Short mmCIF file of N, CA and C in Angstrom, two decimals:
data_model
loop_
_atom_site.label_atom_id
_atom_site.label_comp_id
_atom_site.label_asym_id
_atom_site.label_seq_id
_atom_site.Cartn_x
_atom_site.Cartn_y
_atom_site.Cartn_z
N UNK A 291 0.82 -1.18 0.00
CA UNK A 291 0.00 0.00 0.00
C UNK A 291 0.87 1.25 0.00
N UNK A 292 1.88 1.26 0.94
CA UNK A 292 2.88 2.18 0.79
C UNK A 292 3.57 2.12 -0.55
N UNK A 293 3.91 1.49 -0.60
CA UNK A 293 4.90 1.61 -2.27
C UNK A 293 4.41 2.26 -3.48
N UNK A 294 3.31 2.32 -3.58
CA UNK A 294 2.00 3.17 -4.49
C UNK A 294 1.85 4.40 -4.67
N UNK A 295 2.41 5.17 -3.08
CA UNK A 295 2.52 6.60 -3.04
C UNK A 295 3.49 7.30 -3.91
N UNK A 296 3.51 8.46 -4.18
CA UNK A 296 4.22 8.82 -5.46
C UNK A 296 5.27 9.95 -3.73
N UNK A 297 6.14 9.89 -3.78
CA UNK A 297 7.03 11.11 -3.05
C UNK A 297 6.61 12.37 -3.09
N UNK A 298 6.82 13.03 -2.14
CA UNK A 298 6.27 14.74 -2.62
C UNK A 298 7.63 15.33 -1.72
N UNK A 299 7.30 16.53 -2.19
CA UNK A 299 8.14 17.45 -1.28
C UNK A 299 9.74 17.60 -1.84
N UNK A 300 10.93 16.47 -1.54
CA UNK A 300 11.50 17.12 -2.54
C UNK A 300 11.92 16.09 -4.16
N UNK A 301 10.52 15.54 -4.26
CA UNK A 301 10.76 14.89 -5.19
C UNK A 301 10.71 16.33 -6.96
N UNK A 302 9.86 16.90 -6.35
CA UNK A 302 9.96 18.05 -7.68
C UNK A 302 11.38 19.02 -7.90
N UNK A 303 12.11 19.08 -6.33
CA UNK A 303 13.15 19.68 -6.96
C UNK A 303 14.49 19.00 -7.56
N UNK A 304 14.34 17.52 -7.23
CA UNK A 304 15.14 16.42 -7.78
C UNK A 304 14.69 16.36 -9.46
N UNK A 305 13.68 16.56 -9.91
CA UNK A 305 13.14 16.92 -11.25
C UNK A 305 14.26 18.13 -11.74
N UNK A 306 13.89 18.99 -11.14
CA UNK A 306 14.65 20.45 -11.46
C UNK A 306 16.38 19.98 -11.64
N UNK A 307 16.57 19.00 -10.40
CA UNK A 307 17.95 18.85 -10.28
C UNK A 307 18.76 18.33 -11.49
N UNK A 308 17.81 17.60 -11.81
CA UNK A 308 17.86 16.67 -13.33
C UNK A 308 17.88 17.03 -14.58
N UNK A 309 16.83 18.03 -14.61
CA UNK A 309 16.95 19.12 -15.84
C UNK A 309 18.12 19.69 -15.69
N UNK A 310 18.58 20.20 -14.81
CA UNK A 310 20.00 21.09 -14.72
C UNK A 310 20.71 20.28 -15.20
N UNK A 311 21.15 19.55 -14.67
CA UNK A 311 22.46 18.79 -14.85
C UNK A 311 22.18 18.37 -16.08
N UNK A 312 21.27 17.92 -16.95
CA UNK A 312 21.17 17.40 -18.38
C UNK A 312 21.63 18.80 -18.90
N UNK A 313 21.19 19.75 -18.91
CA UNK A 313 21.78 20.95 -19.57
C UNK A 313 23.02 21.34 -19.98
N UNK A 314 23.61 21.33 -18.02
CA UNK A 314 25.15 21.34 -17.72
C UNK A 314 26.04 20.87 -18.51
N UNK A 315 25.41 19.18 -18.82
CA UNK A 315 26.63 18.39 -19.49
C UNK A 315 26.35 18.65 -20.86
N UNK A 316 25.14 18.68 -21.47
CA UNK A 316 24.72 19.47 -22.61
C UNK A 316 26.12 20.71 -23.23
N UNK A 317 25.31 21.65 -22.62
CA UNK A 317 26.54 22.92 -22.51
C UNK A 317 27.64 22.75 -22.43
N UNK A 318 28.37 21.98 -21.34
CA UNK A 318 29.80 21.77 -21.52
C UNK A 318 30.30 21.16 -22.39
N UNK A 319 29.65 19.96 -23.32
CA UNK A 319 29.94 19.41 -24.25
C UNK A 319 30.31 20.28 -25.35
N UNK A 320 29.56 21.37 -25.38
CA UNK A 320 29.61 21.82 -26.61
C UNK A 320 30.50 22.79 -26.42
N UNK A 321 30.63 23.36 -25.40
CA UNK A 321 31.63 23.97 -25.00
C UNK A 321 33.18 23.60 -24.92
N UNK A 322 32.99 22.52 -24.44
CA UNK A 322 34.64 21.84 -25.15
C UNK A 322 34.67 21.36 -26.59
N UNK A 323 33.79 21.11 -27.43
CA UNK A 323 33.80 21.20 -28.50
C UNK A 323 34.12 22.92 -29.01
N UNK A 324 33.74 23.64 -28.84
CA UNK A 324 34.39 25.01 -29.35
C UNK A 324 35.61 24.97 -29.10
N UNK A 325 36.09 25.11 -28.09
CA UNK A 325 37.19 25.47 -27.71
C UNK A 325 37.72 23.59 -27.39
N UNK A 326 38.26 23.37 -28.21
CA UNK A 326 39.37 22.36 -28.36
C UNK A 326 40.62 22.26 -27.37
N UNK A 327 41.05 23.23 -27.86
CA UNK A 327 42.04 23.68 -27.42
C UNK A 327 42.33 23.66 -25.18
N UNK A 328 41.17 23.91 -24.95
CA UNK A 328 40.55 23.92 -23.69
C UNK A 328 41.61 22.48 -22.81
N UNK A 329 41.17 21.35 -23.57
CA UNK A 329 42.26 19.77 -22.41
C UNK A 329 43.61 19.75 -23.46
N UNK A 330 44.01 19.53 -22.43
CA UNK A 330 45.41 18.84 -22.68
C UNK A 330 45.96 17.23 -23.87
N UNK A 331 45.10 17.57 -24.45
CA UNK A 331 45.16 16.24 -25.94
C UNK A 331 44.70 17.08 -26.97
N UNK A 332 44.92 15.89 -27.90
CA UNK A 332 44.75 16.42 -29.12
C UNK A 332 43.34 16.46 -29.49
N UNK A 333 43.16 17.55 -30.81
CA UNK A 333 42.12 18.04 -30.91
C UNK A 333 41.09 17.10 -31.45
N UNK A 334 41.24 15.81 -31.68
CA UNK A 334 40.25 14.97 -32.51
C UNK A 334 40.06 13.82 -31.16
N UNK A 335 40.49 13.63 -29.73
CA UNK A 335 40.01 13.49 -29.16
C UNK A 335 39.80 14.24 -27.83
N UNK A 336 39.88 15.51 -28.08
CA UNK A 336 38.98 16.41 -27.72
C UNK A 336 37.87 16.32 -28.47
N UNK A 337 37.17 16.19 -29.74
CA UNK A 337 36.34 16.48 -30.26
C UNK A 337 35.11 15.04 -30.14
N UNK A 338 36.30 13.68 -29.64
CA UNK A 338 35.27 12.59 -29.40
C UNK A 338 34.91 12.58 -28.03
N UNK A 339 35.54 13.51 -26.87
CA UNK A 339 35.42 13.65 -25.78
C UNK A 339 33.99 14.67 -25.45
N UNK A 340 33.98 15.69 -25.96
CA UNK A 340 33.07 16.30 -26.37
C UNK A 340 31.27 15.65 -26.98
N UNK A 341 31.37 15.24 -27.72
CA UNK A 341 30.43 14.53 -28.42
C UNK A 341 30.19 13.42 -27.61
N UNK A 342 30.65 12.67 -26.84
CA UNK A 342 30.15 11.81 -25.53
C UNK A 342 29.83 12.24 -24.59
N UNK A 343 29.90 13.42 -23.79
CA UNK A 343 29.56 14.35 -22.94
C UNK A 343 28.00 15.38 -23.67
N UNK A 344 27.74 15.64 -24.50
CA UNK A 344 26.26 15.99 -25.01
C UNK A 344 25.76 14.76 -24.90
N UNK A 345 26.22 13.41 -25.75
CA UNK A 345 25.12 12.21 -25.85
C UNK A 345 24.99 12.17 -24.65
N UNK A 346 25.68 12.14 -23.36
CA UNK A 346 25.07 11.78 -21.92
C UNK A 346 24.38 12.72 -21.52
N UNK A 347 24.84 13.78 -21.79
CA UNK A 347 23.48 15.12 -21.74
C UNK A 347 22.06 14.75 -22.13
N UNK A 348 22.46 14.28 -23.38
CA UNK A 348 21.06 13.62 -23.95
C UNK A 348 20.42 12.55 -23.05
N UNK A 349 20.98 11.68 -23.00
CA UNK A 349 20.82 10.55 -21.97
C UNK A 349 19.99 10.99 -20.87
N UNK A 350 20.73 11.69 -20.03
CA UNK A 350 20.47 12.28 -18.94
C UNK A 350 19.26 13.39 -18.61
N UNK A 351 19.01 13.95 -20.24
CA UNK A 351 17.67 15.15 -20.27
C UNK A 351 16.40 13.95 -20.46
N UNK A 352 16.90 12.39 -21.08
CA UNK A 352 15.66 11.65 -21.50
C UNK A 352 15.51 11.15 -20.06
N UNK A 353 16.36 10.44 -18.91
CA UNK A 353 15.80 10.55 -17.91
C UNK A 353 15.36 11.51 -17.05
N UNK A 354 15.50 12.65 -17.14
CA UNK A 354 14.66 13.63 -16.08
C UNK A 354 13.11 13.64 -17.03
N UNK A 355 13.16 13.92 -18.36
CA UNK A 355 11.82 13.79 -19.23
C UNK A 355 10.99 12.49 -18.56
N UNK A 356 11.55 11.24 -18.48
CA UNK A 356 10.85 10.16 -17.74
C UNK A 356 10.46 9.91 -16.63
N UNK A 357 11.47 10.86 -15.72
CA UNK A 357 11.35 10.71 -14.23
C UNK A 357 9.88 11.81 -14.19
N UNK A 358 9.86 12.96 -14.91
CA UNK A 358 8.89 14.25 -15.18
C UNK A 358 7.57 13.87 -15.28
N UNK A 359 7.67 12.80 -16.66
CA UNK A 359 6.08 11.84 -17.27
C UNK A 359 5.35 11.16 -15.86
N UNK A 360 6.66 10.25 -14.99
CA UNK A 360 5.83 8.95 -14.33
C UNK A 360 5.70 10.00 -13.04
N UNK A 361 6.11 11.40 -12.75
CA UNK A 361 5.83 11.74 -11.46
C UNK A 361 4.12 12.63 -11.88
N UNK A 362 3.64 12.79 -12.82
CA UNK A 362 2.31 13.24 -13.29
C UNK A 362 1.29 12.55 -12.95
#
């Protein structure tokens, strides 16, 4: 019967928390993609370092989107 209840209180700002951080790594991705130059390697894996850091952005914006849906 308990297990059924949905959390309240700070389950919405763990939502928020989630959106952020999908952003964060979002942004920084692309942000070390501009600026290359930014780590200490070379620029073509800087550029695959980059592009794995958005896909987990991505990743990470589709779970807060899911965590968002099932808390409705």
């Amino acid at each position: 019967m308990l297990q059924n209840r949905k959390p309240e209180g700070f389950s919405q700002i763990t939502l928020y928390i989630r959106a952020f951080t999908a952003i964060a790594y979002i942004v920084m991705g692309i942000y070390v993609f501009m600026k290359r130059s930014l780590l200490p390697v070379s620029d073509g894996l800087a550029m695959i370092m980059s592009v794995f850091i958005i896909i987990y952005g991505v990743f990470r914006a589709w779970g807060a989107y899911n965590a968002y849906k099932n808390s409705l």
